[in-house]
XYZ file of N, CA, C and O in Angstrom:
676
model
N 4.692 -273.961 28.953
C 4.891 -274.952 29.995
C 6.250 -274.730 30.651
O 7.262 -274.395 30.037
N 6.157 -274.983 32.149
C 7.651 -274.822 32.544
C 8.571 -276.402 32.603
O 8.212 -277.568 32.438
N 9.435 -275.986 32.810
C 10.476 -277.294 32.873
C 9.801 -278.515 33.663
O 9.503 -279.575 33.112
N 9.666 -278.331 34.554
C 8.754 -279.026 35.733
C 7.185 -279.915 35.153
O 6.618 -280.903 35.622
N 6.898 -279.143 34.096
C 5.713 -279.722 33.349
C 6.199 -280.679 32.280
O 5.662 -281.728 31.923
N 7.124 -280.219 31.912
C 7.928 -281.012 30.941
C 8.214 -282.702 31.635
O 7.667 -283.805 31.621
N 8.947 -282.303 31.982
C 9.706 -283.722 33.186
C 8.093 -284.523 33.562
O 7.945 -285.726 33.347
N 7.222 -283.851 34.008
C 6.227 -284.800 34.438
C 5.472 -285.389 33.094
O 4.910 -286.472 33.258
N 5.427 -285.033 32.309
C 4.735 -285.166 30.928
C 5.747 -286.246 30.172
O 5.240 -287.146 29.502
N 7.385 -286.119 30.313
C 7.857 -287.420 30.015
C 7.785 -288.099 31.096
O 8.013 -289.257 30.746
N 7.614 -288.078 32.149
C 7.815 -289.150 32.934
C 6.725 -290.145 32.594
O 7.004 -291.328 32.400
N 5.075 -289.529 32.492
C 3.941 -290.439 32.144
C 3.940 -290.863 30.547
O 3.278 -291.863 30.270
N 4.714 -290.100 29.341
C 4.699 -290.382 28.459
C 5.398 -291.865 28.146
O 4.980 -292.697 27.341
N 6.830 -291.991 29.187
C 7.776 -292.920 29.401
C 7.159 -294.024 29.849
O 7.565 -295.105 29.424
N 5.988 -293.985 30.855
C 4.675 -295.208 31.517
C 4.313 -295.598 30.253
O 4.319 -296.758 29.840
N 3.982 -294.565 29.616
C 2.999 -295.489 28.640
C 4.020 -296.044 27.251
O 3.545 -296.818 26.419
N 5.050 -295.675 27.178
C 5.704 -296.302 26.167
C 6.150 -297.841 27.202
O 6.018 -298.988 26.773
N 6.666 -297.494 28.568
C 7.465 -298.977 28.832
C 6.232 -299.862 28.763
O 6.597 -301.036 28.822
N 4.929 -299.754 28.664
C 3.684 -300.796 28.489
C 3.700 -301.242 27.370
O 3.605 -302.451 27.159
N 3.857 -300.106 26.167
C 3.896 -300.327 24.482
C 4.717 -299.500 24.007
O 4.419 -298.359 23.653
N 6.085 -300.118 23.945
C 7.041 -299.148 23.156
C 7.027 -298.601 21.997
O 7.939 -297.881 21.592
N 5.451 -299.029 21.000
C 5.046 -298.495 19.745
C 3.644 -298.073 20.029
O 2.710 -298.313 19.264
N 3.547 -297.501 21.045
C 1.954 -296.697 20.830
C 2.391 -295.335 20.008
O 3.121 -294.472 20.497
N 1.826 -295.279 18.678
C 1.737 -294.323 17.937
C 1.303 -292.686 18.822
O 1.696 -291.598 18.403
N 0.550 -292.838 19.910
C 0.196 -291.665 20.103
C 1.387 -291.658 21.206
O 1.962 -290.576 21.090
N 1.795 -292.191 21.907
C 2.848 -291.751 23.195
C 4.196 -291.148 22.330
O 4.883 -290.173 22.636
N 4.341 -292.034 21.172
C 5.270 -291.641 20.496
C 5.393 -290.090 20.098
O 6.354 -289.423 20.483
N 4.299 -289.518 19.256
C 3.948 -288.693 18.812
C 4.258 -287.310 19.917
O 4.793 -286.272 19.528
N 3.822 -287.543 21.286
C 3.643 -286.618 22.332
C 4.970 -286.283 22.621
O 5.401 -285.161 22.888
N 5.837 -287.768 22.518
C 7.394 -287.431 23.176
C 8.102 -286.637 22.188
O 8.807 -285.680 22.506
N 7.922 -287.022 20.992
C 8.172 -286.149 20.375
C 8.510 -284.706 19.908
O 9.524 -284.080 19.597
N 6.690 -284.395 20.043
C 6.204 -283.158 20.633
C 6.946 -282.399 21.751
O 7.379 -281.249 21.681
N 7.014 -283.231 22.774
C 7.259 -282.790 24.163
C 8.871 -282.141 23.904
O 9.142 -280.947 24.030
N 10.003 -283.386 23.456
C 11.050 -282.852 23.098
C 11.306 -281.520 22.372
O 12.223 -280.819 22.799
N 10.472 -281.035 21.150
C 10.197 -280.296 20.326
C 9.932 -278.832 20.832
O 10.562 -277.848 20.444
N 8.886 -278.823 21.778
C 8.335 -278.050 22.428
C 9.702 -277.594 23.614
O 10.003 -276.402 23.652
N 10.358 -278.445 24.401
C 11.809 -278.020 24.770
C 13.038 -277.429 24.394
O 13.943 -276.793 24.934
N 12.776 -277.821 23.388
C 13.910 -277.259 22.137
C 15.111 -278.258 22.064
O 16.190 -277.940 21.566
N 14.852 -279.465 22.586
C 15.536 -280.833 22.042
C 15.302 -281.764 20.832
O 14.955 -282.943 20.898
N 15.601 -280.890 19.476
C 15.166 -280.871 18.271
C 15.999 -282.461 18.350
O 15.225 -283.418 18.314
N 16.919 -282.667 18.414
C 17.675 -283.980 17.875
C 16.997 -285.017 18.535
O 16.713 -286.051 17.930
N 16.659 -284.813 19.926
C 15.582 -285.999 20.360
C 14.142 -286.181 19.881
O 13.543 -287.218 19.595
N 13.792 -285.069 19.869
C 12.354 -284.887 19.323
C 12.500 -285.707 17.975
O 11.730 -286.644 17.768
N 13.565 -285.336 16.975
C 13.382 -286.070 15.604
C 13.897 -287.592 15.669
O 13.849 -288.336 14.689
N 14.415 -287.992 16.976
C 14.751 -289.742 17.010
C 13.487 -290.266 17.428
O 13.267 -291.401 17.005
N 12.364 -289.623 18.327
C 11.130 -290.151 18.308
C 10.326 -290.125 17.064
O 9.608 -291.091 16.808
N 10.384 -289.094 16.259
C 9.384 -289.220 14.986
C 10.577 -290.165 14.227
O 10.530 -291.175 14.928
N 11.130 -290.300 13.682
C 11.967 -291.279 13.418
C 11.529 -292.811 13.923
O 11.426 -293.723 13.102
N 11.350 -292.956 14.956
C 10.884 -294.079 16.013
C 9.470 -294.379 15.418
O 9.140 -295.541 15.180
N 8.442 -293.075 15.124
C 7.080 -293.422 15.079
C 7.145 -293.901 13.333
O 6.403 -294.758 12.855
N 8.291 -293.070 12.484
C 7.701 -293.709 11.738
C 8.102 -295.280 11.092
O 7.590 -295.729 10.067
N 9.003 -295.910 11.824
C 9.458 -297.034 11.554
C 7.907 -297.831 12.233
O 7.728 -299.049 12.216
N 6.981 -296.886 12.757
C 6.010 -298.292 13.313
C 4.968 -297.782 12.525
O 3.847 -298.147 12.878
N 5.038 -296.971 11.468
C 3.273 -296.931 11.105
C 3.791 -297.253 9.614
O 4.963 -297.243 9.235
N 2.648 -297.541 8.865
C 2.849 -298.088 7.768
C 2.752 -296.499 6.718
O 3.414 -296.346 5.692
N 1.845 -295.529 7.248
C 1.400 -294.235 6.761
C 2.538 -293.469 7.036
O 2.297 -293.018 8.156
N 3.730 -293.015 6.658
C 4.429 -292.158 7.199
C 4.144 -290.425 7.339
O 4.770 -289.594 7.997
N 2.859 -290.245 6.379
C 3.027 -288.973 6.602
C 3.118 -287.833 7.460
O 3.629 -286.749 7.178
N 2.427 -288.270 8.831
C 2.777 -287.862 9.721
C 4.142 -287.494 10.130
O 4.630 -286.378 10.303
N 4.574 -288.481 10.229
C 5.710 -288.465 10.853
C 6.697 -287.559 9.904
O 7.483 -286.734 10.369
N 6.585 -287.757 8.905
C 7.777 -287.242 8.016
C 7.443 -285.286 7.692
O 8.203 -284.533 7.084
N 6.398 -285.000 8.188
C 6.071 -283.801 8.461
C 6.332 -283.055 9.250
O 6.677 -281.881 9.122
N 6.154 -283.829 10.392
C 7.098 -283.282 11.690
C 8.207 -283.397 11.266
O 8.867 -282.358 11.255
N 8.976 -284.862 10.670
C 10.691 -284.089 10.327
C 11.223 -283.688 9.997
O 12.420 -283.595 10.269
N 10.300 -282.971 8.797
C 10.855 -282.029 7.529
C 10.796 -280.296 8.475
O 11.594 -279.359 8.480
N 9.566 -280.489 9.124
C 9.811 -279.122 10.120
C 10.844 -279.294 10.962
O 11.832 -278.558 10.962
N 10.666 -280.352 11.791
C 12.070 -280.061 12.686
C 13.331 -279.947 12.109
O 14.131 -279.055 12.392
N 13.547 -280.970 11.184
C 14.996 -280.390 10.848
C 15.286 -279.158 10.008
O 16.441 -278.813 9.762
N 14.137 -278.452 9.538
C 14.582 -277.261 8.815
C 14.533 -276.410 10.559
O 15.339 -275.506 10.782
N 13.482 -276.861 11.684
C 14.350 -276.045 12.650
C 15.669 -276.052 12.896
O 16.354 -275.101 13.273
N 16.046 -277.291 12.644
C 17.344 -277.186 13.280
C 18.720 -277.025 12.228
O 19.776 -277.648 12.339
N 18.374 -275.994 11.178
C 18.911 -275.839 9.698
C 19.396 -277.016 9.359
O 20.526 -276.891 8.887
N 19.025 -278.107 9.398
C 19.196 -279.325 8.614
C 18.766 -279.570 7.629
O 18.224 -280.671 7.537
N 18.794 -278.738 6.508
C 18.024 -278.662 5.053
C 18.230 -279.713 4.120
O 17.377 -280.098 3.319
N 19.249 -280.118 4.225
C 19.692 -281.492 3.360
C 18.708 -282.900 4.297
O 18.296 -283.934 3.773
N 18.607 -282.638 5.239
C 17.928 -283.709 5.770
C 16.320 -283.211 6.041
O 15.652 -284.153 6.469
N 15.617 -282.065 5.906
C 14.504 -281.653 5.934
C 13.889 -281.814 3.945
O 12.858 -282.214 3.404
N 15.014 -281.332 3.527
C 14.251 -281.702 1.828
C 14.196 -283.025 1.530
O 13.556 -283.231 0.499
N 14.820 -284.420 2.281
C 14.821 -285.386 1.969
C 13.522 -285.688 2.059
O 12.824 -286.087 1.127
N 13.041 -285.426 3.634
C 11.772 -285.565 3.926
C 10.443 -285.299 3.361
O 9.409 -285.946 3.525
N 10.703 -283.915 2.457
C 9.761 -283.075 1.873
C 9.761 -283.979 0.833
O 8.674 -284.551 0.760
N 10.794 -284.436 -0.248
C 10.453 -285.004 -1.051
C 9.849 -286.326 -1.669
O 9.287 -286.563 -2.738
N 10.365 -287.490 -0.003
C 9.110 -288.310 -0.032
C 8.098 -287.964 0.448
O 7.395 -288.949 0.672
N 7.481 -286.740 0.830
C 6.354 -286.439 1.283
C 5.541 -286.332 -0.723
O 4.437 -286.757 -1.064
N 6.383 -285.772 -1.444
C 6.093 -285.221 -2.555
C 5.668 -286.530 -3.517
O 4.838 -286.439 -4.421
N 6.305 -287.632 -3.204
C 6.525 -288.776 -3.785
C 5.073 -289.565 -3.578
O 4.783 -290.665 -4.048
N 4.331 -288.805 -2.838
C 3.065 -289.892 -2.344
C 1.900 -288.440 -2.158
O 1.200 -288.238 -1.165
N 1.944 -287.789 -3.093
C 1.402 -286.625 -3.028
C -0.621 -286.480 -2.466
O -1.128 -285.678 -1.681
N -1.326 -287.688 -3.329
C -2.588 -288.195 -2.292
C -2.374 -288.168 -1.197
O -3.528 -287.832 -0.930
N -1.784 -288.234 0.023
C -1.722 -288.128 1.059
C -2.041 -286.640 1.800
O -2.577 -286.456 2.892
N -1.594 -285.766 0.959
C -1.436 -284.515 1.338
C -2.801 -283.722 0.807
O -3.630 -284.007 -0.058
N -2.703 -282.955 1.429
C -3.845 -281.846 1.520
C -3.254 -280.738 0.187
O -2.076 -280.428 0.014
N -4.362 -280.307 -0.594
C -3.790 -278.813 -1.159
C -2.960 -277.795 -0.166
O -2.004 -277.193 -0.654
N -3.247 -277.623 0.981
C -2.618 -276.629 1.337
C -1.432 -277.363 2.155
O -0.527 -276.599 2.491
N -1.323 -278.352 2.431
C 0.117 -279.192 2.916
C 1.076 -279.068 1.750
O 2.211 -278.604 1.862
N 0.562 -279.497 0.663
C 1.097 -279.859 -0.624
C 1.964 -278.120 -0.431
O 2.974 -277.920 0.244
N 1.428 -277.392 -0.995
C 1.480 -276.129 -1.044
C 2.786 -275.755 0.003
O 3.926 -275.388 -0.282
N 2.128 -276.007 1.359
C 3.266 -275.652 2.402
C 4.862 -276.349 2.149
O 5.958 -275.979 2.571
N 4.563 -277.239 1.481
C 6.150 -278.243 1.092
C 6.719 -277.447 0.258
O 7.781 -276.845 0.420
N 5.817 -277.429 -0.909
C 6.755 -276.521 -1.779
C 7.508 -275.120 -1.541
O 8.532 -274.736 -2.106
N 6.730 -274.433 -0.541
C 7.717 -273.349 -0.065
C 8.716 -273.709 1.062
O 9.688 -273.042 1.418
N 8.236 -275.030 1.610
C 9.652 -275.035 2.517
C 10.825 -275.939 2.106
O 11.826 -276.273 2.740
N 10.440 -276.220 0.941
C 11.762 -277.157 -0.168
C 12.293 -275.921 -0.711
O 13.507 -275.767 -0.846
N 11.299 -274.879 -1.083
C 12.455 -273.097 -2.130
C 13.136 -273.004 -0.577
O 14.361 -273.043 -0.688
N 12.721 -272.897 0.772
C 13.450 -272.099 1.506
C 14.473 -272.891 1.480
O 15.530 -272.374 1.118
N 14.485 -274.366 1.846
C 15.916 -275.537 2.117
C 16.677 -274.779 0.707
O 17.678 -274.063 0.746
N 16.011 -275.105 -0.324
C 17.196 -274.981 -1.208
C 17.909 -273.235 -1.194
O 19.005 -272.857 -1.606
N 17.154 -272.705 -0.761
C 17.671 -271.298 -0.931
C 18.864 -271.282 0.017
O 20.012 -270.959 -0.285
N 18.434 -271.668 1.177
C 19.625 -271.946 2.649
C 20.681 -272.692 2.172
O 21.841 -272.698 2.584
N 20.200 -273.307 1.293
C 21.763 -274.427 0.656
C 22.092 -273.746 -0.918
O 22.830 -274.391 -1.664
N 21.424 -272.205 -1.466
C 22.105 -271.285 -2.279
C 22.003 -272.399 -3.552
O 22.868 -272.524 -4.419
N 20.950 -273.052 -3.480
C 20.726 -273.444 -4.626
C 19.354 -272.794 -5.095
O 18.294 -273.292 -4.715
N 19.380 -271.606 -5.979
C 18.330 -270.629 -5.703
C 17.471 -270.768 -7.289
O 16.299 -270.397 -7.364
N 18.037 -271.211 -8.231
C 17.148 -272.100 -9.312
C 16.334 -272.946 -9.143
O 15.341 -272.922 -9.869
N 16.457 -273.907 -8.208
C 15.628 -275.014 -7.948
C 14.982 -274.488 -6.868
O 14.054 -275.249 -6.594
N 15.022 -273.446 -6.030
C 14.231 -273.029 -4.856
C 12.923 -272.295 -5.437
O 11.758 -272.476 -5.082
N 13.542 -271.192 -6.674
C 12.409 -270.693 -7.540
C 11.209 -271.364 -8.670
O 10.153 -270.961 -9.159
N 12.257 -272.930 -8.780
C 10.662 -273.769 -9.094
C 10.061 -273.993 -8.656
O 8.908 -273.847 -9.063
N 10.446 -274.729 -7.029
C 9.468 -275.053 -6.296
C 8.397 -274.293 -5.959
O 7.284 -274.802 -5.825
N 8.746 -272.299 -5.697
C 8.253 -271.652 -5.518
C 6.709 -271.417 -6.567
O 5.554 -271.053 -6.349
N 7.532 -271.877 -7.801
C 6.532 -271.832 -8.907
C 5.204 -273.176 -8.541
O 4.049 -273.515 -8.800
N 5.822 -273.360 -8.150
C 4.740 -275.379 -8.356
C 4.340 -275.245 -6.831
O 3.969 -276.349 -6.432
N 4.289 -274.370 -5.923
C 3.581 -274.309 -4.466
C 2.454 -273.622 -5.424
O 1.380 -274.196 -5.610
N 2.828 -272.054 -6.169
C 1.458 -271.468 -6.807
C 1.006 -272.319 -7.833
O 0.003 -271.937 -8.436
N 1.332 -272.997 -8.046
C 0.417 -274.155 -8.863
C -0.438 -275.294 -8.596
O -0.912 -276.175 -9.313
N -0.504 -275.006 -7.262
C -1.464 -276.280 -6.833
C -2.740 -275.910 -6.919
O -3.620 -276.756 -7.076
N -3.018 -274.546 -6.825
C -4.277 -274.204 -6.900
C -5.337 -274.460 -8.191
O -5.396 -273.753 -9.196
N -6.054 -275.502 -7.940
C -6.800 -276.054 -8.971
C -7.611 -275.180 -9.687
O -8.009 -275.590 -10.778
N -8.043 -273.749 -9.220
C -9.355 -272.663 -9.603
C -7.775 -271.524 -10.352
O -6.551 -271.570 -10.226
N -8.566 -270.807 -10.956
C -7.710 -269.692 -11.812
C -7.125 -269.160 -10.110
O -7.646 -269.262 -8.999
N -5.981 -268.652 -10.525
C -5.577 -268.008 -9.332
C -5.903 -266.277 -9.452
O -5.677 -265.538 -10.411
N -6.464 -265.969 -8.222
C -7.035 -264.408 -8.587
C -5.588 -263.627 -8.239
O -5.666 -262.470 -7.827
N -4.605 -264.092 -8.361
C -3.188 -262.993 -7.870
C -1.943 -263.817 -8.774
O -1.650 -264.901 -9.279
N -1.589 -262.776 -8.610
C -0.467 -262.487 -9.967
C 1.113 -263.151 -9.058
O 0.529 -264.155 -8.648
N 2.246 -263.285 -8.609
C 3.116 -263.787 -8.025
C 4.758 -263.302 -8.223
O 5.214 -263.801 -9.252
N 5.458 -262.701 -7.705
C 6.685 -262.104 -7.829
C 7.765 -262.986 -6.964
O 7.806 -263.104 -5.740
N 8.585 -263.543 -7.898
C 9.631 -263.986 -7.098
C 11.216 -263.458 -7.425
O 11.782 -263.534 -8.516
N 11.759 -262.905 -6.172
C 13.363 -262.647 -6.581
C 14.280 -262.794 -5.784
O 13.925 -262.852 -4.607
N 15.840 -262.917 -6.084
C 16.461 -263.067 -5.612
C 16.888 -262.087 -4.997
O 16.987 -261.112 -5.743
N 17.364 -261.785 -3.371
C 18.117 -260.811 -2.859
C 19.502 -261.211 -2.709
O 19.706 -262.383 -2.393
N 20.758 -260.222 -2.929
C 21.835 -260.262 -2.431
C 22.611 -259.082 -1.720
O 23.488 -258.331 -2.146
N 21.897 -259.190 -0.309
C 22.503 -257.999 0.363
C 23.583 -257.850 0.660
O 24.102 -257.119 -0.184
N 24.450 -258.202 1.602
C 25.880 -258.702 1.881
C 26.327 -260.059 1.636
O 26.863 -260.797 2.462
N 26.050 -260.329 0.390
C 26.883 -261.312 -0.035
C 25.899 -263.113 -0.227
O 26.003 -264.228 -0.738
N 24.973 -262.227 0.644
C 24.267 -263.873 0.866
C 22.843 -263.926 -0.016
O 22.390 -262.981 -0.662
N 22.423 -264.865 0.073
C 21.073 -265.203 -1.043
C 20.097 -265.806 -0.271
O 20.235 -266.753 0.503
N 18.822 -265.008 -0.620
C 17.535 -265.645 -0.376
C 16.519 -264.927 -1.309
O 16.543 -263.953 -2.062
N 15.348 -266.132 -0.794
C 14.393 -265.104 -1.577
C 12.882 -264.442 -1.235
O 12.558 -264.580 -0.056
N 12.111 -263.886 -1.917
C 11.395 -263.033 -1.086
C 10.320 -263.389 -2.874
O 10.558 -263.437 -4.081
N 8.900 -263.585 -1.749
C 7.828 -264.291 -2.471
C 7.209 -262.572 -2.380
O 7.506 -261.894 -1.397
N 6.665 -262.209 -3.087
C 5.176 -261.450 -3.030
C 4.150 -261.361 -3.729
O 4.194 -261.287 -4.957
N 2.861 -261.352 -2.905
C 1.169 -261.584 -3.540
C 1.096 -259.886 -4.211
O 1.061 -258.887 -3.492
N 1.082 -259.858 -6.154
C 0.461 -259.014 -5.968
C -0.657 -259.240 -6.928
O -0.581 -260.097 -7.809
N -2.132 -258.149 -6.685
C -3.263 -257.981 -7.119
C -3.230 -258.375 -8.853
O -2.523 -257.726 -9.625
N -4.147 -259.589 -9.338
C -4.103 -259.831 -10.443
C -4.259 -258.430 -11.499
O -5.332 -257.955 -11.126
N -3.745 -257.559 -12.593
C -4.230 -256.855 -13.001
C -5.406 -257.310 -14.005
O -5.512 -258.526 -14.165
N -6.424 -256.358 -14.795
C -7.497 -256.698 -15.599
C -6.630 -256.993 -16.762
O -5.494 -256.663 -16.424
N -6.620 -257.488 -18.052
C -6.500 -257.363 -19.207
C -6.211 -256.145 -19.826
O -7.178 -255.517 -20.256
N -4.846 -255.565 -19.997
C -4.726 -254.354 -20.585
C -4.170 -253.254 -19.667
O -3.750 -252.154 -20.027
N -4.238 -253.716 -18.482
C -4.128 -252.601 -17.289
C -2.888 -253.017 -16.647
O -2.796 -254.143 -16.156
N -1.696 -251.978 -16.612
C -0.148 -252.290 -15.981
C -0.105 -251.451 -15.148
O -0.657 -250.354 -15.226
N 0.631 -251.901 -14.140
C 1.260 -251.025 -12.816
C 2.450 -251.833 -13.091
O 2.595 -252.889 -13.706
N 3.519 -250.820 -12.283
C 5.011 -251.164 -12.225
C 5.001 -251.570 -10.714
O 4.746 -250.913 -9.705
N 5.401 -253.000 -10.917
C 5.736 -253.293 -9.024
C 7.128 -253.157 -9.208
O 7.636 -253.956 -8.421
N 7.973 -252.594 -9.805
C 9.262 -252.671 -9.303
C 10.330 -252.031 -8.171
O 11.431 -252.348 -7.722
N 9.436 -251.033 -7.989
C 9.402 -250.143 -6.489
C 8.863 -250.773 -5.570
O 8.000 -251.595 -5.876
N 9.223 -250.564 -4.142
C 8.922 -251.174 -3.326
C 7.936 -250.140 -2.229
O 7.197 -250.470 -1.301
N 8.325 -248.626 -2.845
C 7.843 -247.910 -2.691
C 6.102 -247.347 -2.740
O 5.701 -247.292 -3.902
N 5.303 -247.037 -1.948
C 4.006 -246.576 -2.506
C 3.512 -244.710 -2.161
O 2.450 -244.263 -2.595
């Protein structure tokens, strides 16, 4: 969308809030709309806004755990994640799932890389069926800094080893 689409999209979004300054869906759009601009700090005072009016926050607190890890606000994106975690019925297996890797990334960004590698552990644990893949997690320290790096590999049979420690094939 160009700028020009933007502006007209709040302008009617702005109609329909000055009618109902808590319509859940106008809210939601301005939001969006901000988001989609790259006015992360406004975008998150509207979801902020929506969720002081719904009684369900999950919505809302989904969008703010993404936006503010856009906007490296990790201390204020894991807050989010973790009442998301706190009311875990709400969430989908694969939402559930998506939190837990973006609570390892917050904590990794904030070099707290113990607690990033549990979470990492308990995202592959949601899966209720045997998991058909095996899971590698480690720490990198290239110049000085820390993150980490997930990889899927192929469950082996019973008895049967390969060395993943090469990165090489």
């Amino acid at each position: 969308m160009s700028t020009n689409d933007y502006e007209e999209a709040h302008e009617a979004i702005d109609f329909a809030l000055a009618i109902d300054d808590s319509n859940a869906e106008a809210l939601t759009l301005k939001a969006f709309c901000y988001q989609q601009s790259g006015e992360l700090q406004k975008s998150c005072d509207y979801y902020l806004r929506l969720a002081e009016q719904q009684e369900n926050k999950t919505r809302a607190y989904l969008a703010l755990a993404k936006t503010y890890f856009e906007m490296q606000d990790y201390t204020s994106s894991i807050y989010y994640i973790e009442a998301l975690l706190d009311n875990k019925d709400a969430l989908s297996k694969y939402e559930l799932s998506e939190l837990y890797g973006d609570i390892a990334l917050c904590h990794a960004a904030l070099k707290h890389i113990g607690v990033g590698q549990a979470s990492i552990r308990r995202s592959f644990g949601t899966e209720r069926e045997r998991p058909r893949y095996a899971y590698r997690c480690r720490t990198i320290l290239p110049d000085g800094s820390q993150s980490m790096q997930m990889t899927r590999l192929p469950k082996q049979k019973p008895g049967q080893r390969k060395n993943y420690t090469s990165d090489r094939h």
